[in-house]
PDB file of C-alpha atoms in Angstrom:
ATOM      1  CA  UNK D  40       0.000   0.000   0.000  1.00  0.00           C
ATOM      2  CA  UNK D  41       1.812   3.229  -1.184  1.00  0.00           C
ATOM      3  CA  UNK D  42       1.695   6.027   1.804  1.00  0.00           C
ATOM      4  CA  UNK D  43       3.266   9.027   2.039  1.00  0.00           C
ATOM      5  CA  UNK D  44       5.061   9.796   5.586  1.00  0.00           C
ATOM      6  CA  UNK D  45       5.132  13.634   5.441  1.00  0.00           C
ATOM      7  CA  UNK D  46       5.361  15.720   2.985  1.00  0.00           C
ATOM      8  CA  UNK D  47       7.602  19.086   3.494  1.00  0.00           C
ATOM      9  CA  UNK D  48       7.573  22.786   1.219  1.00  0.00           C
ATOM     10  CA  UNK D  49      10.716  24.386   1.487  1.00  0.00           C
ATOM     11  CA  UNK D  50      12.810  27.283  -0.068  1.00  0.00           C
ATOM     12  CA  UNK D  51      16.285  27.451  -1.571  1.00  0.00           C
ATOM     13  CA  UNK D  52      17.563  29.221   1.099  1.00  0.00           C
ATOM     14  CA  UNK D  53      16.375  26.376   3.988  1.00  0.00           C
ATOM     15  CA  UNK D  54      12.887  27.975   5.258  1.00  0.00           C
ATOM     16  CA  UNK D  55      10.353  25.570   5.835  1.00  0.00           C
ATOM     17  CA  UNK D  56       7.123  27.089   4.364  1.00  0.00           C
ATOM     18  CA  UNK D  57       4.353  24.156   4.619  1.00  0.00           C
ATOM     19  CA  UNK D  58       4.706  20.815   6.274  1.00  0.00           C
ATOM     20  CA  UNK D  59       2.305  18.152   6.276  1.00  0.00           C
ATOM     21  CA  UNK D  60       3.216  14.449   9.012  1.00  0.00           C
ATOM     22  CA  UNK D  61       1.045  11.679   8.428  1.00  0.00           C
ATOM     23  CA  UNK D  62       2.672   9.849  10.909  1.00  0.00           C
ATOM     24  CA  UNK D  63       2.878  10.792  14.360  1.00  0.00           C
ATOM     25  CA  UNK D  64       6.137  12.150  15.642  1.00  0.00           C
ATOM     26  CA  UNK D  65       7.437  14.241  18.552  1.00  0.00           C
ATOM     27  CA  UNK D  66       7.545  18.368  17.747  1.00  0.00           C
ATOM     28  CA  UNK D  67      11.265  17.783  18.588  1.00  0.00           C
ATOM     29  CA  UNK D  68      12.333  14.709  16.448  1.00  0.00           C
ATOM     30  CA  UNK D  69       9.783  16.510  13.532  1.00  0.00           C
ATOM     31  CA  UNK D  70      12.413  19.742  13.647  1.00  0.00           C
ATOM     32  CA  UNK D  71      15.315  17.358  13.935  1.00  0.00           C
ATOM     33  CA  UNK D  72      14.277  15.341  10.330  1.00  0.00           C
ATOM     34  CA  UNK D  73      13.002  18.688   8.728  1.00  0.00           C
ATOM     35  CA  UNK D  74      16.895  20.524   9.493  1.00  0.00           C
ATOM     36  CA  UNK D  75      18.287  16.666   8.117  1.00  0.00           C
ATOM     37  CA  UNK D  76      16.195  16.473   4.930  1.00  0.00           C
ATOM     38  CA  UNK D  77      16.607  20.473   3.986  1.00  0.00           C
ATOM     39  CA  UNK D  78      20.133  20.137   4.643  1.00  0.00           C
ATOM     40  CA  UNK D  79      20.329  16.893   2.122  1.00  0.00           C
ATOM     41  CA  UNK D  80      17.873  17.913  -0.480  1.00  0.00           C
ATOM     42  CA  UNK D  81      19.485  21.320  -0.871  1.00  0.00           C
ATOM     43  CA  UNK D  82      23.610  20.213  -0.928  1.00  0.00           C
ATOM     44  CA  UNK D  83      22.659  18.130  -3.987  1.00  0.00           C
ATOM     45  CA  UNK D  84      23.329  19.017  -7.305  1.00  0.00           C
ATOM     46  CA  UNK D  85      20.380  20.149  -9.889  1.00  0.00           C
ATOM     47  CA  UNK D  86      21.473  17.227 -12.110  1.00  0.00           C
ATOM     48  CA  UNK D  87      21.502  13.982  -9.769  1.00  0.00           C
ATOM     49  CA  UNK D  88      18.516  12.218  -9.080  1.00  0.00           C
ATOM     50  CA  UNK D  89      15.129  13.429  -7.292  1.00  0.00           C
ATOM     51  CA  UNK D  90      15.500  10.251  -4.857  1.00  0.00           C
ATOM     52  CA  UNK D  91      17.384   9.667  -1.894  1.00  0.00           C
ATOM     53  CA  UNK D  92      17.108   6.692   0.612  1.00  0.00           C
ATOM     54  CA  UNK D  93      17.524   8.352   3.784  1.00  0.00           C
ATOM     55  CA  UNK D  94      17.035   5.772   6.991  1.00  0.00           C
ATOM     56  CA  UNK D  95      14.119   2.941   5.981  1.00  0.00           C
ATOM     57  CA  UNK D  96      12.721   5.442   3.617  1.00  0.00           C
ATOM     58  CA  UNK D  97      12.812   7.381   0.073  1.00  0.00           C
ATOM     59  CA  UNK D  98      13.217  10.775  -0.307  1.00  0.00           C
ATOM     60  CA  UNK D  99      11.343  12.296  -3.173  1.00  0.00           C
ATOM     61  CA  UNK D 100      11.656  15.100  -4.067  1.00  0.00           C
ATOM     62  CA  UNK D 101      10.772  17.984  -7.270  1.00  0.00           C
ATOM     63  CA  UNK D 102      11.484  21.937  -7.642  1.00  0.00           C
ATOM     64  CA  UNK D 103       9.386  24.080  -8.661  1.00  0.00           C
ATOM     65  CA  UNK D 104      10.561  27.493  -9.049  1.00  0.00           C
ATOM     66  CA  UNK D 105      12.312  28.551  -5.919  1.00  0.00           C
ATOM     67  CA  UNK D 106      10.234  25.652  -3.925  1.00  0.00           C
ATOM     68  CA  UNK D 107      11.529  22.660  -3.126  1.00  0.00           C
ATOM     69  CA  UNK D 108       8.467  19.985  -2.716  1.00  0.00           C
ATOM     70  CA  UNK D 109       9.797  16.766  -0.934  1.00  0.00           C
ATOM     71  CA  UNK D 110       7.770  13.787   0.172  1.00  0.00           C
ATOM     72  CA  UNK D 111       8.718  10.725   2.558  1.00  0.00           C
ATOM     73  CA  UNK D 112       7.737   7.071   1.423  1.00  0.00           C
ATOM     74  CA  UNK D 113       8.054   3.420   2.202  1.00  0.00           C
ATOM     75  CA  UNK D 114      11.632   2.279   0.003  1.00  0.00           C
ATOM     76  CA  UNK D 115       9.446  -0.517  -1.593  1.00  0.00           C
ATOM     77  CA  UNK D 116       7.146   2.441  -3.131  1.00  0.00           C
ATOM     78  CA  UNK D 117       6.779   3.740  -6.420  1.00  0.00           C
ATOM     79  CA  UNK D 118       8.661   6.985  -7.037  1.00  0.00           C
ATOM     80  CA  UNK D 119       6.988   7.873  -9.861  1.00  0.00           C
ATOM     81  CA  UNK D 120       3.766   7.916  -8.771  1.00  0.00           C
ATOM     82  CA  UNK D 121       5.267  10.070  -5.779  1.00  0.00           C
ATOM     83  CA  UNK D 122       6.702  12.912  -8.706  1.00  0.00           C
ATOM     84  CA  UNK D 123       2.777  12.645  -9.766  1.00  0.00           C
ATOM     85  CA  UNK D 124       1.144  13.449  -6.527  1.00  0.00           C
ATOM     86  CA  UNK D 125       3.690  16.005  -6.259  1.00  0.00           C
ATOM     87  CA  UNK D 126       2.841  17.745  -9.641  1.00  0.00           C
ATOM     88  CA  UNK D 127      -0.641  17.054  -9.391  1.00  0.00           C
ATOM     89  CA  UNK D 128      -0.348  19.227  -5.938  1.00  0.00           C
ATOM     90  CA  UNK D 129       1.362  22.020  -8.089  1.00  0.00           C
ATOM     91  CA  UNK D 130      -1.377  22.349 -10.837  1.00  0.00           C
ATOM     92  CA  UNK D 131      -4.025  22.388  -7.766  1.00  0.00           C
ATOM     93  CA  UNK D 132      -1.872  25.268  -6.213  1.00  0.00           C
ATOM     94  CA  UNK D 133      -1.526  27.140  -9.694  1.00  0.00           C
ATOM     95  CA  UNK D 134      -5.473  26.775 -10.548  1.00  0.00           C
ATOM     96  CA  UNK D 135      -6.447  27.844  -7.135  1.00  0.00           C
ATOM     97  CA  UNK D 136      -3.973  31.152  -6.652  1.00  0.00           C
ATOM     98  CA  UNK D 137      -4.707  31.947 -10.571  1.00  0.00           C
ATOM     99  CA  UNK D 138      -1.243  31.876 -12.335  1.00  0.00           C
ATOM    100  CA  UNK D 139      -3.062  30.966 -15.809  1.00  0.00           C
ATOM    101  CA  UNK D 140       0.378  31.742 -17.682  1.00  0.00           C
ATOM    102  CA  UNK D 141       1.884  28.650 -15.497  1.00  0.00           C
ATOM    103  CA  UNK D 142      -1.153  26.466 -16.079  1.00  0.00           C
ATOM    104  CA  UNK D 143      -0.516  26.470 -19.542  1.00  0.00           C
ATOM    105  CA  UNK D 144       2.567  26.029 -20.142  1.00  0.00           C
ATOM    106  CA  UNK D 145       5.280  25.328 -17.085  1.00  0.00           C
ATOM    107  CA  UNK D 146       3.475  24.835 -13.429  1.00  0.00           C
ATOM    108  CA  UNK D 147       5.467  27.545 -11.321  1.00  0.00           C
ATOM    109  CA  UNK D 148       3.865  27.755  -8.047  1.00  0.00           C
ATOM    110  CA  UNK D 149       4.581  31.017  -6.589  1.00  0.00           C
ATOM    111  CA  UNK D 150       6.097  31.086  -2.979  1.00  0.00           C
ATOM    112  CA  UNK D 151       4.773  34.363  -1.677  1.00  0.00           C
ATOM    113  CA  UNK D 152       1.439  32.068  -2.794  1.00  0.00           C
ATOM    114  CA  UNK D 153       2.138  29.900  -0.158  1.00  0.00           C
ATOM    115  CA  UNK D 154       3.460  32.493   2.798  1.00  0.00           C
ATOM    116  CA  UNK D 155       0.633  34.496   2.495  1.00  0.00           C
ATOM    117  CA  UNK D 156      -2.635  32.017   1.694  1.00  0.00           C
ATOM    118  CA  UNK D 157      -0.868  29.027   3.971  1.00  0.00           C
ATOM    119  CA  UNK D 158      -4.123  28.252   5.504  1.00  0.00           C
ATOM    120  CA  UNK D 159      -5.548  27.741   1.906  1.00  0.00           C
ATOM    121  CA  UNK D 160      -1.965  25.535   0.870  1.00  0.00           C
ATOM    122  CA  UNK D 161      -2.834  23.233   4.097  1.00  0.00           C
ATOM    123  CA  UNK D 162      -6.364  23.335   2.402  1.00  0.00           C
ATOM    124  CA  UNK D 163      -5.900  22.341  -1.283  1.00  0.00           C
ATOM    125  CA  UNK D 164      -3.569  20.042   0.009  1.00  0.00           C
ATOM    126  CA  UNK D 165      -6.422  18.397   2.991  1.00  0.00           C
ATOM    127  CA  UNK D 166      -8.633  17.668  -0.132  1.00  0.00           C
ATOM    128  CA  UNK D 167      -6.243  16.092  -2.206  1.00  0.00           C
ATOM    129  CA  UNK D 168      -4.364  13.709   0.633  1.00  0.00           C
ATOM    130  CA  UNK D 169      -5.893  12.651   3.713  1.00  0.00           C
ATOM    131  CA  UNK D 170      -3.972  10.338   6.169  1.00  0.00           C
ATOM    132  CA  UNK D 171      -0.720  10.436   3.609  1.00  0.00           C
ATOM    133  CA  UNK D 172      -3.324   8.643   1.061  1.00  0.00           C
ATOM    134  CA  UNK D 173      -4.506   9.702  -2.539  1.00  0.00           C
ATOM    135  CA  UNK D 174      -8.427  10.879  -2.113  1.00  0.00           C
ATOM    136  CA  UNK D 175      -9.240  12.086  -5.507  1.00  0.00           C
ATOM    137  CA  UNK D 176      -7.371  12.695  -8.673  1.00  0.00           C
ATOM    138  CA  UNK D 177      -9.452  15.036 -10.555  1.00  0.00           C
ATOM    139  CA  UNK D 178      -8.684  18.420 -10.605  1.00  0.00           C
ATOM    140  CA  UNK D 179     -12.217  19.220 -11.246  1.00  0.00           C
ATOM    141  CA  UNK D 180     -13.110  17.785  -7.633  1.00  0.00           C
ATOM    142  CA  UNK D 181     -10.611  19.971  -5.610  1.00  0.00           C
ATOM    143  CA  UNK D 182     -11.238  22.594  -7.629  1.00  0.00           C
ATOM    144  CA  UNK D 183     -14.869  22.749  -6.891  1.00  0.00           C
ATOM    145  CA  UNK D 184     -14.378  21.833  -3.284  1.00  0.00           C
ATOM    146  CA  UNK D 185     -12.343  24.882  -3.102  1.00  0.00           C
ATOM    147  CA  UNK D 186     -14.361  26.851  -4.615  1.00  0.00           C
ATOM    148  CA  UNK D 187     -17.812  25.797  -2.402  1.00  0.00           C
ATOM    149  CA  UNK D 188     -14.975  27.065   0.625  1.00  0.00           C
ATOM    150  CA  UNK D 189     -14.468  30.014  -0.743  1.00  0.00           C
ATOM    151  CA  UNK D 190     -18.303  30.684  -1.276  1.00  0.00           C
ATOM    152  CA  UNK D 191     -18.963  29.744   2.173  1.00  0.00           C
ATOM    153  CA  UNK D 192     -16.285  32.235   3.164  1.00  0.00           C
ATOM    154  CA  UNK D 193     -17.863  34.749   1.530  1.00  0.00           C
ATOM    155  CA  UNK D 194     -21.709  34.507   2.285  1.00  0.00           C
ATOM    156  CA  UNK D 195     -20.613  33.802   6.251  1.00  0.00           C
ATOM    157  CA  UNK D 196     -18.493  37.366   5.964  1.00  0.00           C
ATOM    158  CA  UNK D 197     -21.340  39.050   3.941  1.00  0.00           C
ATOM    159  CA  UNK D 198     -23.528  37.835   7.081  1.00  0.00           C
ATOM    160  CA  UNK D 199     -21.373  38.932   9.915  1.00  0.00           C
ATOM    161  CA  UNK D 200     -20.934  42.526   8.107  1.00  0.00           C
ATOM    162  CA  UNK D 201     -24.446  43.040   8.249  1.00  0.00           C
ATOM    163  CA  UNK D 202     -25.872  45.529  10.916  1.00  0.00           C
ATOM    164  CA  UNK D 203     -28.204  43.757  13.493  1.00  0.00           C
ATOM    165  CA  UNK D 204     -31.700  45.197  13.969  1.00  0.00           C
TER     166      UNK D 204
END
């Protein structure tokens, strides 16, 4: 059965920007792996491979523009598939923060994106993988569940701004 441990967003220069543990660890030993993986993921070189085995699992790992997206899975699991998830999670982030231009023709997800909508990141990302597990696929799914949470959003704001008699 193909699981993903955690799953970790990270920029070139080391700061952690989203992190995601299916798998329950101690705050301290969490910060411990996080410092480990950055500090492996980022001393590589651009050209070697986007796996690493590190301890009894696989490192996999993809950049998109100056974010690094890295996922922890069983060694016995596809890799493949794990690049998939990982670009599928991209595309979701590009169609939700609206960079059309990177939608059609290189997914670039945008790290301010991320810094300032993280709530929304945790969000997109709750929809598409639940207990380090594939839910759903389609992009036509998550995109409509995000969009019914933004409508929601929106009508319980419009509410709350309106004057009590």
């Amino acid at each position: 059965m193909w699981k993903i441990h955690f799953i970790l967003l990270f920029s070139r220069q080391g700061k952690l920007r989203l992190q995601k543990w299916y798998t329950t660890l101690p705050e301290k030993e969490k910060k411990k792996i996080v410092r480990e993986i950055v500090q492996i993921v980022l001393s590589r070189n651009q050209k070697t491979s986007s796996f690493v085995d590190w301890k009894d699992l696989k490192l996999v790992y993809k950049r998109y523009a100056s974010l690094y997206f890295c996922c922890a899975i069983e060694d016995q699991d596809n890799e493949l598939l794990t690049l998939e998830v990982v670009h599928r999670y991209v595309e979701l982030l590009d169609r939700y923060f609206g960079n059309v231009w990177n939608i059609l023709f290189f997914c670039q997800v945008c790290e301010l994106d991320i810094i300032f909508n993280f709530e929304k990141a945790y969000f997109i990302l709750d929809e598409f993988i639940i207990g380090g597990e594939v839910q759903d696929t389609s992009k036509r799914s998550a995109v409509k569940a995000m969009e019914d949470s933004d409508m929601l959003q929106e009508t319980v704001e419009e509410y709350m701004n309106k004057p009590a008699f």
